[in-house]
PDB file of C-alpha atoms in Angstrom:
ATOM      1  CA  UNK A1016      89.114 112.572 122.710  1.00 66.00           C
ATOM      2  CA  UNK A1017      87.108 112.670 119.643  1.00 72.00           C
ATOM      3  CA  UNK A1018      84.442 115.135 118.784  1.00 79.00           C
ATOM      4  CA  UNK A1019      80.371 113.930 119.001  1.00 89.00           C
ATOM      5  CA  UNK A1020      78.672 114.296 116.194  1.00 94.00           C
ATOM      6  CA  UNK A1021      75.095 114.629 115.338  1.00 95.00           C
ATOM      7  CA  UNK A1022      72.850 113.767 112.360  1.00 96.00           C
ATOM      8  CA  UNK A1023      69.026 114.112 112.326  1.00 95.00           C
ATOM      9  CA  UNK A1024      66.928 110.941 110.502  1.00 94.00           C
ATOM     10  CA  UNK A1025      63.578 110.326 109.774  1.00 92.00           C
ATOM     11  CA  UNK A1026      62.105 106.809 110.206  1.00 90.00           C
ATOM     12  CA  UNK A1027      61.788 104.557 106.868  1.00 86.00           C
ATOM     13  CA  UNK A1028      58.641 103.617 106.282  1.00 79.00           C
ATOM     14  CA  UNK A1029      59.866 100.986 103.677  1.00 77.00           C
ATOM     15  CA  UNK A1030      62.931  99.040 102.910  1.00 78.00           C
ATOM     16  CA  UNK A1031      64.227  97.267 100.248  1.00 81.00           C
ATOM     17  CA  UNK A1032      66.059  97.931  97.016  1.00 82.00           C
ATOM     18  CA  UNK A1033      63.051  99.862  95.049  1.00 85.00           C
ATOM     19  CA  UNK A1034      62.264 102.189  98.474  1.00 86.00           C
ATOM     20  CA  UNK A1035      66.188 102.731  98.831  1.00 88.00           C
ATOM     21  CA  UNK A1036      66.809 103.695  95.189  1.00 86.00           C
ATOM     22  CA  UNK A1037      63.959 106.372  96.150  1.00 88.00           C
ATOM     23  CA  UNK A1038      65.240 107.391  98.788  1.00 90.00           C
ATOM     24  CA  UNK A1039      68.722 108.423  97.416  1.00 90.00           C
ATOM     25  CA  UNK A1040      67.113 110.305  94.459  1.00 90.00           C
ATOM     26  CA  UNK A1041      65.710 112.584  97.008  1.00 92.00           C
ATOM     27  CA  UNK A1042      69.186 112.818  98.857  1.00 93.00           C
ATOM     28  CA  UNK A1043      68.712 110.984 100.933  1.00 94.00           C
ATOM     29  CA  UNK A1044      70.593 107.737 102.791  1.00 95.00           C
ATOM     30  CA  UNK A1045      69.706 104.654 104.066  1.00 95.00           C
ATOM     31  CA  UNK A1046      70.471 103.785 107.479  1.00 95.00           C
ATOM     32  CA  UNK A1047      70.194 101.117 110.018  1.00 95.00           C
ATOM     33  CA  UNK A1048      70.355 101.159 114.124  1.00 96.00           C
ATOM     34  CA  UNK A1049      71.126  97.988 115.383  1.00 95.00           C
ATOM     35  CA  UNK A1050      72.208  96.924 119.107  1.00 93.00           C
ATOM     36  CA  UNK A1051      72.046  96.889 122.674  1.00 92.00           C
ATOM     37  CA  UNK A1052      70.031  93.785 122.059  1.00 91.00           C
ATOM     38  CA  UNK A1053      66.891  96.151 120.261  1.00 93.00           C
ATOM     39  CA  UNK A1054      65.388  95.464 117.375  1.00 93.00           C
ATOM     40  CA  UNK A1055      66.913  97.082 114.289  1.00 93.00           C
ATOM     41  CA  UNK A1056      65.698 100.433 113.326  1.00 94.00           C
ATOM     42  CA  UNK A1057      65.433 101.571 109.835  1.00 93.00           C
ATOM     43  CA  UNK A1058      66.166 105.365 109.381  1.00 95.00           C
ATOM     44  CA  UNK A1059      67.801 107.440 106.381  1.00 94.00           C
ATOM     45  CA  UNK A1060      69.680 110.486 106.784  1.00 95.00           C
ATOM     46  CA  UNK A1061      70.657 113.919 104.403  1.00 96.00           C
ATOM     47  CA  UNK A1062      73.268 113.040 102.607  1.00 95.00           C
ATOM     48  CA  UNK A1063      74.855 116.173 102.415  1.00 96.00           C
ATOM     49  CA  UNK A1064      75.003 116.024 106.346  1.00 96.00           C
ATOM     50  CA  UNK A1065      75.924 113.099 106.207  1.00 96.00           C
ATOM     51  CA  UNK A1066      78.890 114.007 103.634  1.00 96.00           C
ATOM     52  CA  UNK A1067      79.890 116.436 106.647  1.00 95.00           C
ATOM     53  CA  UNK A1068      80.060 114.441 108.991  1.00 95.00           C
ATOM     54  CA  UNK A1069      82.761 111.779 106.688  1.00 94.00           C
ATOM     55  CA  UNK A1070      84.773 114.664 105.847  1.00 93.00           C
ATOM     56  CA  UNK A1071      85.781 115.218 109.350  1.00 89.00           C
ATOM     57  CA  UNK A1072      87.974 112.913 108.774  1.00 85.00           C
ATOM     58  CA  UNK A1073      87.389 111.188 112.371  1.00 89.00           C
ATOM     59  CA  UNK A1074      83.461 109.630 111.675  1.00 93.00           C
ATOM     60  CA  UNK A1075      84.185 106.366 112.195  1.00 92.00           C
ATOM     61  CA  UNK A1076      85.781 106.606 115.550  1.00 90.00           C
ATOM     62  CA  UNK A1077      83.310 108.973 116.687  1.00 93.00           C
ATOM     63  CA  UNK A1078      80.444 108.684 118.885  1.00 94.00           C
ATOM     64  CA  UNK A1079      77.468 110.052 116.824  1.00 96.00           C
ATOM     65  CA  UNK A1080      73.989 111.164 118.142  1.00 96.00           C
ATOM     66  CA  UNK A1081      71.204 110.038 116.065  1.00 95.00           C
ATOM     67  CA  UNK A1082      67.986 111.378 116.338  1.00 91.00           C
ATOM     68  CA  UNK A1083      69.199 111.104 120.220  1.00 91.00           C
ATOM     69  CA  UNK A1084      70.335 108.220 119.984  1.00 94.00           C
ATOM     70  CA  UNK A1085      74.143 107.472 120.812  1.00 96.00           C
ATOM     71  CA  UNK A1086      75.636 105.117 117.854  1.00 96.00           C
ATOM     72  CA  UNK A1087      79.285 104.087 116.356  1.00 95.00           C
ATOM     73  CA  UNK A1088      79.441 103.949 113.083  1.00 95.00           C
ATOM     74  CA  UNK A1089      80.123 100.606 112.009  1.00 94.00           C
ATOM     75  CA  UNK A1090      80.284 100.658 108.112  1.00 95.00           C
ATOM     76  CA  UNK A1091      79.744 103.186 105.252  1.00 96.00           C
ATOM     77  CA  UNK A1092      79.188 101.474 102.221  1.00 95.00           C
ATOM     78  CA  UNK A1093      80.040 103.685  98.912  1.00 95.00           C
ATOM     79  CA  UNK A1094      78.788 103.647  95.106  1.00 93.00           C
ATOM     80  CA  UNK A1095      81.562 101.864  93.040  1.00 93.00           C
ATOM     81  CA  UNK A1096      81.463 104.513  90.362  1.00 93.00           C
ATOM     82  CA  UNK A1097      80.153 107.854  91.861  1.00 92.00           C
ATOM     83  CA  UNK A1098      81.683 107.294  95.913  1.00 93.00           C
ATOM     84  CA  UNK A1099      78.899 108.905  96.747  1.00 94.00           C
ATOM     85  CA  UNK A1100      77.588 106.810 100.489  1.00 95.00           C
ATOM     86  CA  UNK A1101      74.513 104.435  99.968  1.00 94.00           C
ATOM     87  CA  UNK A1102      73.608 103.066 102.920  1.00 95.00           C
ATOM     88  CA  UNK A1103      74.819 103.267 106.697  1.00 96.00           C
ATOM     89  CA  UNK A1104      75.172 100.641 109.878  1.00 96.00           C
ATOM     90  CA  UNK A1105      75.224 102.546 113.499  1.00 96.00           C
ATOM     91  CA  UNK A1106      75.922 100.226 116.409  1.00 96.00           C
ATOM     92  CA  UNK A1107      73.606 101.191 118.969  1.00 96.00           C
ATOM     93  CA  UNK A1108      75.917 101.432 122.344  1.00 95.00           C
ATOM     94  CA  UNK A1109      75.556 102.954 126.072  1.00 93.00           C
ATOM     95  CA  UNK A1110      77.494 105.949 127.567  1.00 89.00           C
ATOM     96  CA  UNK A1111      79.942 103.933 129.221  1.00 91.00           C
ATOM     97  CA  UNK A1112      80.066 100.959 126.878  1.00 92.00           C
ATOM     98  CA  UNK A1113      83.118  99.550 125.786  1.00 94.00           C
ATOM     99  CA  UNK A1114      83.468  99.371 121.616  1.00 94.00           C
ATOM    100  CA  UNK A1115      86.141  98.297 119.139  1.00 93.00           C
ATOM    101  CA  UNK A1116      87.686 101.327 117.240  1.00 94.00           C
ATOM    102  CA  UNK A1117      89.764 101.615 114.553  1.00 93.00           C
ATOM    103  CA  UNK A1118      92.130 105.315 115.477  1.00 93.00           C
ATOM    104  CA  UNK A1119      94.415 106.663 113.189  1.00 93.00           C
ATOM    105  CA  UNK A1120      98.092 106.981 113.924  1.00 95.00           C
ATOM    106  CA  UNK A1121     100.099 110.631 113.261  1.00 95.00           C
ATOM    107  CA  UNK A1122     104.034 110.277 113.845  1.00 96.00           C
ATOM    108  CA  UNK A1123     105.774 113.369 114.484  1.00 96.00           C
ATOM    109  CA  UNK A1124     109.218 114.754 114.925  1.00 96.00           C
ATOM    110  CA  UNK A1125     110.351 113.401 111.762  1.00 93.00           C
ATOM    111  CA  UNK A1126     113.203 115.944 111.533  1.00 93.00           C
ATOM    112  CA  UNK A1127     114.868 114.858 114.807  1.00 95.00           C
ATOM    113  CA  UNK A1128     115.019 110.957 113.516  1.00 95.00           C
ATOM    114  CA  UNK A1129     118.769 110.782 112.363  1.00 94.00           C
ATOM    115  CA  UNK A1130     117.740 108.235 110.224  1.00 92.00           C
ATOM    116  CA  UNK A1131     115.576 110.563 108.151  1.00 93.00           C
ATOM    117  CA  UNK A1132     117.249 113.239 108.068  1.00 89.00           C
ATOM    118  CA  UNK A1133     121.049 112.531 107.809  1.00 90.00           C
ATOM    119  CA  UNK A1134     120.319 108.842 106.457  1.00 87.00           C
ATOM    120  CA  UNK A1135     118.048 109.754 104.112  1.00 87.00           C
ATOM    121  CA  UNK A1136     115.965 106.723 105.260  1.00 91.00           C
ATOM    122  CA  UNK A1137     112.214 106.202 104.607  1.00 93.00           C
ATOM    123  CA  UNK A1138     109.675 105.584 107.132  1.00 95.00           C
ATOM    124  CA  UNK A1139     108.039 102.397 105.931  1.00 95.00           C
ATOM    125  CA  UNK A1140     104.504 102.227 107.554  1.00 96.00           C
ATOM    126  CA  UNK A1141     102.537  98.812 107.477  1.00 95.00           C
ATOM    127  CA  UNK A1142      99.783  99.945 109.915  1.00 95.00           C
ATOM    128  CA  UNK A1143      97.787 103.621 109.531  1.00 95.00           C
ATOM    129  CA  UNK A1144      95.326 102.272 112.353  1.00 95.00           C
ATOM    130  CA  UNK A1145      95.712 100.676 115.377  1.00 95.00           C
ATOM    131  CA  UNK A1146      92.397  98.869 116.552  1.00 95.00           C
ATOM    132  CA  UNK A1147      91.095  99.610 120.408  1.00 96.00           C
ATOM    133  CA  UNK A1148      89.137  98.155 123.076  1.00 96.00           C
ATOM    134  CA  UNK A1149      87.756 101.599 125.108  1.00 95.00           C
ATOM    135  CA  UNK A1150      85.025 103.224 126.714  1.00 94.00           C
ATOM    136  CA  UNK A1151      82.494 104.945 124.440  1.00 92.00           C
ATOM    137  CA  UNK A1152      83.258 108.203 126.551  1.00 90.00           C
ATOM    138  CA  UNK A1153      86.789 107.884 125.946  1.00 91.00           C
ATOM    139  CA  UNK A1154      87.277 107.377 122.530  1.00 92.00           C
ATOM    140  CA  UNK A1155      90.564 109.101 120.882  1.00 91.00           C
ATOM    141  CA  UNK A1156      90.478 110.646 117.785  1.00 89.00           C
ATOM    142  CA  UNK A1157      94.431 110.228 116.732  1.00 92.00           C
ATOM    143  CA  UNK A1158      97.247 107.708 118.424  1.00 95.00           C
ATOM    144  CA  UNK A1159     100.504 110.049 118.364  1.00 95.00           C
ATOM    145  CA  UNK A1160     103.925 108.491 117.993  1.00 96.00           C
ATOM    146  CA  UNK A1161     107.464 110.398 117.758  1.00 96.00           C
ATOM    147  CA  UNK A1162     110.192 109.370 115.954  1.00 96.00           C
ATOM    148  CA  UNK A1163     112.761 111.233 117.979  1.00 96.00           C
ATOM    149  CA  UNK A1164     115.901 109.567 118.067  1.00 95.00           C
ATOM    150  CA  UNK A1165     114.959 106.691 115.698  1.00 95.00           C
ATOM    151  CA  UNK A1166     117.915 104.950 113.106  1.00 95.00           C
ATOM    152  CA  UNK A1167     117.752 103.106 109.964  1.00 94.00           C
ATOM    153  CA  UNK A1168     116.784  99.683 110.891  1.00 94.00           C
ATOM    154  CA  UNK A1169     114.583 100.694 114.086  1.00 95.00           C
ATOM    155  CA  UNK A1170     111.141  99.646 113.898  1.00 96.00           C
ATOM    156  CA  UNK A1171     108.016 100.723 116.262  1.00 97.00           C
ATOM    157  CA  UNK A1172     106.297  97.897 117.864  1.00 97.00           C
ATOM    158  CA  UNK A1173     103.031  98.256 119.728  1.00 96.00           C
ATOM    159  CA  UNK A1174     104.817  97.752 122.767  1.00 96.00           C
ATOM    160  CA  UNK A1175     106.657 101.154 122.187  1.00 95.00           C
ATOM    161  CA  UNK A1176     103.415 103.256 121.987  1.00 95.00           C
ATOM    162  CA  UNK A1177     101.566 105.140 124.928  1.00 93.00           C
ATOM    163  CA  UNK A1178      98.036 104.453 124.922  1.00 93.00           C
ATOM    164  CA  UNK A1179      95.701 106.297 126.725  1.00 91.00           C
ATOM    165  CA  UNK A1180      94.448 105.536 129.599  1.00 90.00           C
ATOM    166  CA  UNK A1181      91.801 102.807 129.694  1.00 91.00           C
ATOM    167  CA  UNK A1182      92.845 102.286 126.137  1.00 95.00           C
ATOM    168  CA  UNK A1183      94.115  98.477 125.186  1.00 95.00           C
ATOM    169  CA  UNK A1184      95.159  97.147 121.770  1.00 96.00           C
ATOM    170  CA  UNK A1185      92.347  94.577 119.745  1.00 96.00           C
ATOM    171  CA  UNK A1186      95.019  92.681 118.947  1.00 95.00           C
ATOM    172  CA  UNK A1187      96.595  91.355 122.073  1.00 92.00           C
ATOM    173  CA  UNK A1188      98.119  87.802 121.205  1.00 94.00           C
ATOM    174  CA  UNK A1189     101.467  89.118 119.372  1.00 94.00           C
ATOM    175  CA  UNK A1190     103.579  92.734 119.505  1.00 96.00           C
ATOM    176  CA  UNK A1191     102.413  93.607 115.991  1.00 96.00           C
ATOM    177  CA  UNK A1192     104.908  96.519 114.146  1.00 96.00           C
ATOM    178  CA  UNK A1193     103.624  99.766 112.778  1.00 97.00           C
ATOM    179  CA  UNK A1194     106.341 101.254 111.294  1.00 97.00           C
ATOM    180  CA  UNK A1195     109.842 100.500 110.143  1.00 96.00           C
ATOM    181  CA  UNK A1196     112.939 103.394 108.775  1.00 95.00           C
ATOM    182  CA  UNK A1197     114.160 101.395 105.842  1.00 93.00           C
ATOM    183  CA  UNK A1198     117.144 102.617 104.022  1.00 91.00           C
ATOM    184  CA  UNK A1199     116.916 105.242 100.971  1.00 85.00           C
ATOM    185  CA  UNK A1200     116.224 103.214  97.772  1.00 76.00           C
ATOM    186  CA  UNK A1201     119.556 102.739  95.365  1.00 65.00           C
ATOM    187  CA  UNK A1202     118.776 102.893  91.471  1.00 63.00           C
ATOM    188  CA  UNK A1203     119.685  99.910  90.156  1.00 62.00           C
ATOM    189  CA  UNK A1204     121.073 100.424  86.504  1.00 65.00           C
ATOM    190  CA  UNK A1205     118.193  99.084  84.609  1.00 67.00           C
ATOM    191  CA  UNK A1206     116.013 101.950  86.760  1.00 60.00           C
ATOM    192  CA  UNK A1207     118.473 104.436  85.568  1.00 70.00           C
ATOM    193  CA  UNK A1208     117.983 102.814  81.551  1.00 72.00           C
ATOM    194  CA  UNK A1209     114.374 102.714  81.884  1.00 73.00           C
ATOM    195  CA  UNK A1210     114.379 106.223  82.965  1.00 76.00           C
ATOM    196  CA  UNK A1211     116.626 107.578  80.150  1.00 78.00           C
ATOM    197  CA  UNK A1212     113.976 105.474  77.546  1.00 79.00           C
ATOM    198  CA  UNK A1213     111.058 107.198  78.952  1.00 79.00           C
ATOM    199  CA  UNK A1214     112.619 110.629  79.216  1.00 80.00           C
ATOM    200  CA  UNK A1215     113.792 109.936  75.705  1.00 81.00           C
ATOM    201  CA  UNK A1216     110.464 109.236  74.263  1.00 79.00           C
ATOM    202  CA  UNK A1217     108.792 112.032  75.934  1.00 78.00           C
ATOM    203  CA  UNK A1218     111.348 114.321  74.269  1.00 79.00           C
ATOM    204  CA  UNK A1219     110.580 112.947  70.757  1.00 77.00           C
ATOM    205  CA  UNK A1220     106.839 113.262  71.213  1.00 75.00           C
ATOM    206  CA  UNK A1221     107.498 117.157  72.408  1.00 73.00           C
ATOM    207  CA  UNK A1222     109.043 118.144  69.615  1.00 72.00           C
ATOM    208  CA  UNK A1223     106.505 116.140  67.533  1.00 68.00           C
ATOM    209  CA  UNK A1224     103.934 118.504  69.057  1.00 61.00           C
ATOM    210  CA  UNK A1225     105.537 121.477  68.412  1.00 57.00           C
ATOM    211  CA  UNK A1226     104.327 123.901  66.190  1.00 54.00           C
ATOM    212  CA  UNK A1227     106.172 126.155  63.836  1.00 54.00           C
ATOM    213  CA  UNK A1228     107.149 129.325  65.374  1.00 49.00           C
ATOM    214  CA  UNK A1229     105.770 132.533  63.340  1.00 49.00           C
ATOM    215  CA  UNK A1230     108.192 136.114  63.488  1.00 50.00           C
ATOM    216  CA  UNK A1231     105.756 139.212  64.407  1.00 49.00           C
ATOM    217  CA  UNK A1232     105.664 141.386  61.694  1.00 51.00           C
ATOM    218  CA  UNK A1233     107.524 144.524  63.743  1.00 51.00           C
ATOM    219  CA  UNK A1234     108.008 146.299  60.747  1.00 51.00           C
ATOM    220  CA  UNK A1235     104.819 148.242  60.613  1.00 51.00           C
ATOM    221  CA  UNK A1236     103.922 146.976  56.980  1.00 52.00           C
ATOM    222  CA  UNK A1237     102.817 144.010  54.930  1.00 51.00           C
ATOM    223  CA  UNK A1238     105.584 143.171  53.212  1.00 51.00           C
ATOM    224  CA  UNK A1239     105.947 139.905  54.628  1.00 48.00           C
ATOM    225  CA  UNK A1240     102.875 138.608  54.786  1.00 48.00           C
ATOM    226  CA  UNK A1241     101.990 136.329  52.443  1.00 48.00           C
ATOM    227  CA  UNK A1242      98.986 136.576  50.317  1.00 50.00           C
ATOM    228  CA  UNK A1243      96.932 133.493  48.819  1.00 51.00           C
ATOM    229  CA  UNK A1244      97.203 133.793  44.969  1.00 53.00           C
ATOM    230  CA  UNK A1245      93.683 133.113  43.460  1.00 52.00           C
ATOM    231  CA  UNK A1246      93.181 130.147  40.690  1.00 51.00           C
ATOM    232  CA  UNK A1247      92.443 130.373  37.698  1.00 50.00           C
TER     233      UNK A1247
END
């Protein structure tokens, strides 16, 4: 299950662009808290506990506590140039309601998939999420899958994955894949040409660089130094 976080907030007084720019000078957030059929409420947060609470690395599929109020995060947006978060949507939700998360997945046992480790195959992955219809209470924080056993050409469906309990797929009309072991990729010979070229060129501009290597002078005198002669 996945942890509960907390973040404090203070009330905005004013919205809009000129009070948000404000805002962020100060370190400060934006928020919103929106659901449960309420009216919005407009908060802002610190952003450095804010920054805390991302780097868990589980803050979107968490339940978090704001002010005392139970949320789900439902969107972080980001500055294009610095990353740094701008402005936050919490759904508003009950103990027991049911939500739509988005859970990462973490495969294990990769050394006891003969594919990967005798075949030298490559686990292909097209999904890093799977998307779930559970309780608020209930909420995981990872989806584990093993690839014991698996071959080159095997593929994981959702079908093959234990969810837990109470826990059902968002997508429910098709057996979507996850992951695929595709075979080790062969060189072709214009890889292998293109390689040579690069390695090539970054030989020539090494030596380019290179500058002149200078003896010590070991001898314990000055007889091969040189000396700048003076003009005339």
């Amino acid at each position: 299950m996945s942890d509960q976080l907390t973040l404090a907030a203070e009330t905005r007084d004013r919205v809009g662009k000129g009070a948000s720019r404000a805002l962020r000078r100060d370190g400060r957030v934006p928020a919103v808290i929106y659901g449960l059929n309420q009216e919005p409420t407009s908060v802002h947060l610190e952003e450095k506990a804010l920054m805390k609470a991302l780097m868990t690395g589980h803050f979107m599929n968490s339940v978090v506590m704001v002010n005392g109020v139970r949320t789900l995060p439902k969107d972080v947006s980001f500055h294009p140039v610095s990353d740094r978060p701008i402005h936050v949507d919490f759904l508003r939700i009950g103990e027991h309601s049911t939500v739509t998360v988005a859970v990462p997945i973490v495969f294990t046992d990769e050394d006891d998939a003969p594919g990967i480790k005798k075949g030298k195959g490559v686990l292909n992955i097209t999904r890093h999420e799977i998307e779930l219809v559970v309780d608020a209470s209930d909420i995981p924080s990872e989806i584990s899958i093993s690839l014991t056993g698996m071959e080159i050409g095997d593929s994981i469906h959702i079908s093959d994955v234990t969810l837990p309990k109470g826990a059902t797929p968002a997508i429910d009309d098709r057996d979507f894949a996850i992951a695929t072991i595709v075979p080790p990729t062969v060189p072709t010979v214009e890889d292998e040409e293109l390689e040579a070229e690069v390695a090539e060129a970054q030989a020539a501009e090494a030596a380019s660089d290179e500058e002149p290597v200078v003896e010590p002078n070991d001898d314990n005198n000055d007889d091969d130094k040189i000396t700048p002669q003076k003009k005339d």
